[in-house]
XYZ file of C-alpha atoms in Angstrom:
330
model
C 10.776 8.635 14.458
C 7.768 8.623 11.443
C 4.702 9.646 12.791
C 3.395 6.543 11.588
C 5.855 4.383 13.391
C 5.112 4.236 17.129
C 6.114 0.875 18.445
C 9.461 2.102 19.392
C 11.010 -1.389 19.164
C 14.466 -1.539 20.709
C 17.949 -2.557 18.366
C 19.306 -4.603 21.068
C 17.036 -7.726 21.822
C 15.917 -7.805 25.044
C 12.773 -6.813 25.686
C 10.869 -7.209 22.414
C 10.208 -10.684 20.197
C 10.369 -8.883 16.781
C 13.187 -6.009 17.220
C 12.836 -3.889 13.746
C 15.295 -1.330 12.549
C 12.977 1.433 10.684
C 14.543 4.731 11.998
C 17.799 5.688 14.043
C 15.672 7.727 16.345
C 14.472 4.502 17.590
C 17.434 3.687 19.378
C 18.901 5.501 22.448
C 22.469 7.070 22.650
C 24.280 4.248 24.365
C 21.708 1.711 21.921
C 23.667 3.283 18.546
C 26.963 3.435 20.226
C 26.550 -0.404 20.917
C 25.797 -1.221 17.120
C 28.910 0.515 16.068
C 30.432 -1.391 18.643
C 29.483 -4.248 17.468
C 30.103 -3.648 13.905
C 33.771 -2.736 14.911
C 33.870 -6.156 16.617
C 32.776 -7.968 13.563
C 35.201 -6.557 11.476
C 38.288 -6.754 13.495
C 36.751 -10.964 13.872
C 35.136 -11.756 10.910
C 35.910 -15.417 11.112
C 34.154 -15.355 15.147
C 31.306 -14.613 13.456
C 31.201 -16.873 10.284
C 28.645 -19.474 12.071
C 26.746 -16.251 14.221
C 23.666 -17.067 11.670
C 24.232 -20.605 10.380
C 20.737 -21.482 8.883
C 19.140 -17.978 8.616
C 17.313 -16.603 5.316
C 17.215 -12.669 5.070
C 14.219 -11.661 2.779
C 15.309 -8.757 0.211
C 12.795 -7.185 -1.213
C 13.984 -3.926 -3.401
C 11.601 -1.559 -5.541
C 14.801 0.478 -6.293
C 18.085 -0.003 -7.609
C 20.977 -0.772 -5.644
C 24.881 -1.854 -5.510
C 25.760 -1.246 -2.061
C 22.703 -2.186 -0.256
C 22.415 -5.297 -2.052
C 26.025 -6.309 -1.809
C 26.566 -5.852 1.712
C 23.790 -7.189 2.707
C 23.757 -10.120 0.669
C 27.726 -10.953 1.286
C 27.140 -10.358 5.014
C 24.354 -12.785 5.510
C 26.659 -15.324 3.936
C 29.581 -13.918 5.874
C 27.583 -14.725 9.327
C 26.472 -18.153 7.839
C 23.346 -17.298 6.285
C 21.650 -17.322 3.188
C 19.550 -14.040 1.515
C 16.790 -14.358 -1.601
C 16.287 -11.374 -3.843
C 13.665 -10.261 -5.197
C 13.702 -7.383 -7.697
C 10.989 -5.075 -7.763
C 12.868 -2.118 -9.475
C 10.887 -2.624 -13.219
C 7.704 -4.084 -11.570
C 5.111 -2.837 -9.774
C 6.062 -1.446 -6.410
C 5.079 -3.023 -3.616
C 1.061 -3.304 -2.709
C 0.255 -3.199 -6.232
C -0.181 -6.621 -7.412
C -0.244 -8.113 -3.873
C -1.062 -6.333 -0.371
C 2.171 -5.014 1.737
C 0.833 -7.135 4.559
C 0.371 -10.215 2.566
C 3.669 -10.312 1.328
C 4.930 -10.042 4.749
C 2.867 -12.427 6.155
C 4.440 -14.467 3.281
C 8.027 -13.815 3.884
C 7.870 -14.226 7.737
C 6.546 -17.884 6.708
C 10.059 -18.418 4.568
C 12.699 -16.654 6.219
C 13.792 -15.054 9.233
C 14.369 -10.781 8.129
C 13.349 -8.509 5.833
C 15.529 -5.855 4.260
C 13.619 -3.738 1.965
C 14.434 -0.749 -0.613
C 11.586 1.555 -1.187
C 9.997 4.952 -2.549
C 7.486 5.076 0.099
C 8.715 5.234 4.045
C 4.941 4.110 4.894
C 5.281 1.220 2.845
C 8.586 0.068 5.110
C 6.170 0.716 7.949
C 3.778 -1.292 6.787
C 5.859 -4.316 5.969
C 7.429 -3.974 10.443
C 3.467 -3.621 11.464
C 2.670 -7.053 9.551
C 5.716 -9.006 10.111
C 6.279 -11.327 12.865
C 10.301 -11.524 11.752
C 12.794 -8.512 11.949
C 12.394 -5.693 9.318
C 15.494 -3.736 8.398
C 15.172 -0.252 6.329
C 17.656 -0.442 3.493
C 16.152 2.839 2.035
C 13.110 4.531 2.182
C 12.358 8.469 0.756
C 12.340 9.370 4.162
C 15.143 7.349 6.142
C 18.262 5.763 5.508
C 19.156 4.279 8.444
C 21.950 1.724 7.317
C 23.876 4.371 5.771
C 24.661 6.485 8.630
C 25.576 3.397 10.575
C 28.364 3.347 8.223
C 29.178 6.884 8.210
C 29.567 6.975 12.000
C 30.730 4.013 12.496
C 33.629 4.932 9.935
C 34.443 8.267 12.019
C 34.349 6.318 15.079
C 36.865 4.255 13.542
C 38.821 7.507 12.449
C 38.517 9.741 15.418
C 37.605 6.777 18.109
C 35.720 9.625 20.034
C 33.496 11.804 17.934
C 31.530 14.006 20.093
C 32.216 17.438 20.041
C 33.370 16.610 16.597
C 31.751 19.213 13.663
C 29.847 17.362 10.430
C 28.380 19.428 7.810
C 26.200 17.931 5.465
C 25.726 19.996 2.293
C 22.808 19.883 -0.383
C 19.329 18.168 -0.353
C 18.023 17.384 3.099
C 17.141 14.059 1.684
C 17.161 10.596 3.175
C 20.899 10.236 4.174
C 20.646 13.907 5.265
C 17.728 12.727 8.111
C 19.730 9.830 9.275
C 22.932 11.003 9.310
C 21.688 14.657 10.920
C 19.797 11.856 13.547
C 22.746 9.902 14.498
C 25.196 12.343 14.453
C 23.435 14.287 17.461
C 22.580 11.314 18.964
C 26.672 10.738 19.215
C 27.134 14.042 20.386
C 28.758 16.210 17.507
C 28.063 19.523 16.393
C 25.799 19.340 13.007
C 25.517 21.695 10.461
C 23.156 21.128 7.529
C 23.686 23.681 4.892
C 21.018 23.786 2.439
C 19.196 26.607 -0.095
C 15.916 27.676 1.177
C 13.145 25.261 -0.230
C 15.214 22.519 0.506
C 15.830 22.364 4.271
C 15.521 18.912 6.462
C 11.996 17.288 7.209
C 10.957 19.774 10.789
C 9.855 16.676 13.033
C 13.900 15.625 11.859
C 14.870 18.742 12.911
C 13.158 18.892 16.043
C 14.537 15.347 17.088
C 17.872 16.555 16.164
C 18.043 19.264 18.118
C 16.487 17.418 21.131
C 18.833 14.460 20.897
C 21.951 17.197 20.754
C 20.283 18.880 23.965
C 20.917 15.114 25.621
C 24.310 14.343 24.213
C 25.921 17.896 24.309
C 25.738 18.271 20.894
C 24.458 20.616 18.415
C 22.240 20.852 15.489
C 22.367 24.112 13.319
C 21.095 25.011 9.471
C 22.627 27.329 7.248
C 22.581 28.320 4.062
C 26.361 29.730 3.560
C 28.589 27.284 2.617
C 31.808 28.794 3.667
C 30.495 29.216 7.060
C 29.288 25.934 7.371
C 32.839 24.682 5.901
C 34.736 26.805 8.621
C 36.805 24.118 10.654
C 34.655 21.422 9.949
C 36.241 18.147 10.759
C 33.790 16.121 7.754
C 32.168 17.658 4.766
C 29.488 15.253 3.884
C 26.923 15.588 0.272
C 25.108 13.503 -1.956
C 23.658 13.613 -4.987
C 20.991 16.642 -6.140
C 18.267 14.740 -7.610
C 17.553 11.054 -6.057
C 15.914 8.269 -7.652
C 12.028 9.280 -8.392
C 13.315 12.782 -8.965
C 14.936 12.405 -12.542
C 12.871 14.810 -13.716
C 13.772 17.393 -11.239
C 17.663 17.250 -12.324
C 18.016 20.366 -15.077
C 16.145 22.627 -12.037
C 18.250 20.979 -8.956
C 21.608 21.120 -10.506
C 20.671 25.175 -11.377
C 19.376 25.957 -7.846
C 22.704 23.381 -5.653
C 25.341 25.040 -8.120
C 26.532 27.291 -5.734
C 26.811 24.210 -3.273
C 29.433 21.952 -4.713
C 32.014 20.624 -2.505
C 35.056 21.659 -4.823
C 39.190 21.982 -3.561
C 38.317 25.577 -2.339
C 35.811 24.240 0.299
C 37.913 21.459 1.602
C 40.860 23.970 2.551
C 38.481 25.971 4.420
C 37.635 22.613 6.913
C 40.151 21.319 9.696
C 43.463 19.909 8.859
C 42.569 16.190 9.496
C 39.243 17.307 7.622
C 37.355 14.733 5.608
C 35.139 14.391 2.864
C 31.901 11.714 2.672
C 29.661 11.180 0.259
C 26.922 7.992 0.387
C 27.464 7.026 -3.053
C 26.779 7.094 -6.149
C 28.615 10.317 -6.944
C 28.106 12.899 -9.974
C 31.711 14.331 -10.434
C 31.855 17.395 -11.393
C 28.201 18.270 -9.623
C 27.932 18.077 -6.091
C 31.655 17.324 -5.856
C 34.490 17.992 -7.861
C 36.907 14.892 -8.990
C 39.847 16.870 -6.922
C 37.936 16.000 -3.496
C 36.230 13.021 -4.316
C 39.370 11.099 -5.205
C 42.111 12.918 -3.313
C 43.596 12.094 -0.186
C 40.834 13.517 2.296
C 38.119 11.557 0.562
C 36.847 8.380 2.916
C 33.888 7.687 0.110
C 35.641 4.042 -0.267
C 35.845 3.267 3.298
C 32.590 4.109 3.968
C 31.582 1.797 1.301
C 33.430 -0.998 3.049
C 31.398 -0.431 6.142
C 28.243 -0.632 4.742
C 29.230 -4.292 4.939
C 30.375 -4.256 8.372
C 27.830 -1.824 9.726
C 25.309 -4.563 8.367
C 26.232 -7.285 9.556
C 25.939 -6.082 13.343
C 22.481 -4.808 12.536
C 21.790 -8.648 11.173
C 23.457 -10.376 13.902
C 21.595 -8.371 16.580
C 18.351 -8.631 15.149
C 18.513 -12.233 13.592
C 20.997 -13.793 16.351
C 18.800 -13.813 18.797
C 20.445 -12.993 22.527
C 24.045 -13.912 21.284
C 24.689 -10.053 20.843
C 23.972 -9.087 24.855
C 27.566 -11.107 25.698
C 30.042 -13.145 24.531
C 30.919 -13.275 21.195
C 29.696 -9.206 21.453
């Protein structure tokens, strides 16, 4: 989807030797349906999977902190068999500073058979899939988070089973999780709302993909900025935090400008009655949610969580397993 990213490399390996995962709007419809698929599959047979990547090393390289990410990818490479190295980068010099993006890929393709890396810069995750001959996975970039809203979906799918035609309304920032959720959410057919003050909208070319993908999938893609009319009926409320990392110093003027934008007990009555409430994690109670919706009974925060592992693991297995994903065990 980046303008810098053109190679269009496929999830599913067929066609291409080094399969990357760097955007969601890389992958086709019936492409993202199959990873959830898969990542259903795993979970419901974790132990048919335990040997899927006996011998395997998964690279993790991460200039930014992390509990999820790190977790469930770690735990799911040894989960399929594998083995993952970490290498913290979070109170060091980012990446390219002491040592070239491309030789520390050229490196890392030498030693192990992925890359999953955290960064501030999306080019620098580009970068690192242009130089490396071994799969590179996007565990966070400022621009993308691509694992996340495999999780997200995959845990409506899992909800719902069919979620087309189904309304999501992400609220706050378009940040990150905003542009990959907003990308796979179309792509799946539902009816997106991003509601957002003016300043703050999704990234345009997002947009524009968005509301082309919704065009194919007979979805829709729609910003706001009035809460309650984005809330109206919604079957999932979605937010995330006001300031990310790298924009600590932005928090005093974010929290005044998103107060009007908190997800509080008020806004969840106004959704559908099997409404829900997501949030990527980690939370500021109080802020962009209030403790009422966060931990009452139509919060799925938790098993979202839990599917970053899954969601993961089918991402690993398709791109490290080779062609044991187009049958079989899949």
């Amino acid at each position: 989807l980046h303008t810098a990213y053109r190679r269009q490399r496929q999830m599913c390996i067929r066609d291409s030797s080094t399969p990357d995962l760097i955007s969601l709007g890389d992958l086709g419809p019936a492409e993202l349906r199959r990873v959830i698929d898969v990542a259903c599959e795993i979970k419901a047979d974790q132990l048919g999977y335990s040997d899927f990547l006996k011998g395997k090393r998964l690279a993790m390289v991460f200039e930014k902190e992390s509990l999820r990410t790190r977790f469930t990818f770690d735990i799911g490479m040894q989960d399929l068999g594998g083995s993952a190295v970490f290498l913290d980068l979070s109170q060091a010099a980012r990446m390219g500073a002491r040592e070239s993006v491309r030789d520390m890929a050229k490196n890392l393709e030498r030693w192990t058979h992925g890359i999953v890396a955290r960064t501030y810069r999306h080019r620098t995750i580009v970068e690192l899939a242009q130089s490396a001959e071994v799969p590179v996975i996007n565990g966070l970039s400022d621009l993308l988070h691509p694992c996340q809203a495999l999780a997200d979906t995959m845990t409506l799918v899992e909800r719902w089973g069919t979620v087309a035609g189904r309304k999501l309304v992400f609220v706050g920032d378009g940040n990150n999780t905003c542009h990959s959720l907003v990308t796979a959410a179309t792509k799946l057919g539902m009816n997106v709302f991003v509601c957002a003050p003016e300043g703050y909208e999704p990234d345009a070319e997002i947009e524009r993909a968005a509301i082309a993908a919704a065009a194919e999938t007979g979805g829709s893609y729609t910003l706001t900025s009035d809460l309650m009319e984005a809330a109206d009926q919604a079957d999932a409320i979605y937010t995330d935090v006001w300031a990310s990392m790298g924009q600590e110093e932005e928090t005093e003027e974010r929290a005044a400008i998103f107060s009007d934008y908190s997800i509080t007990e008020a806004v969840m009555e106004a959704t559908s009655p099997d409404g829900v409430f997501m949030h990527c994690l980690p939370a500021h109670r109080g802020h962009e949610v209030s403790r009422g919706v966060i931990d009452g009974p139509q919060s799925i925060v938790f098993d979202i969580a839990e599917n970053r592992l899954h969601a993961q693991k089918a991402v690993l297995a398709m791109l490290l397993g080779g062609d044991k994903t187009e049958g079989g065990n899949a």
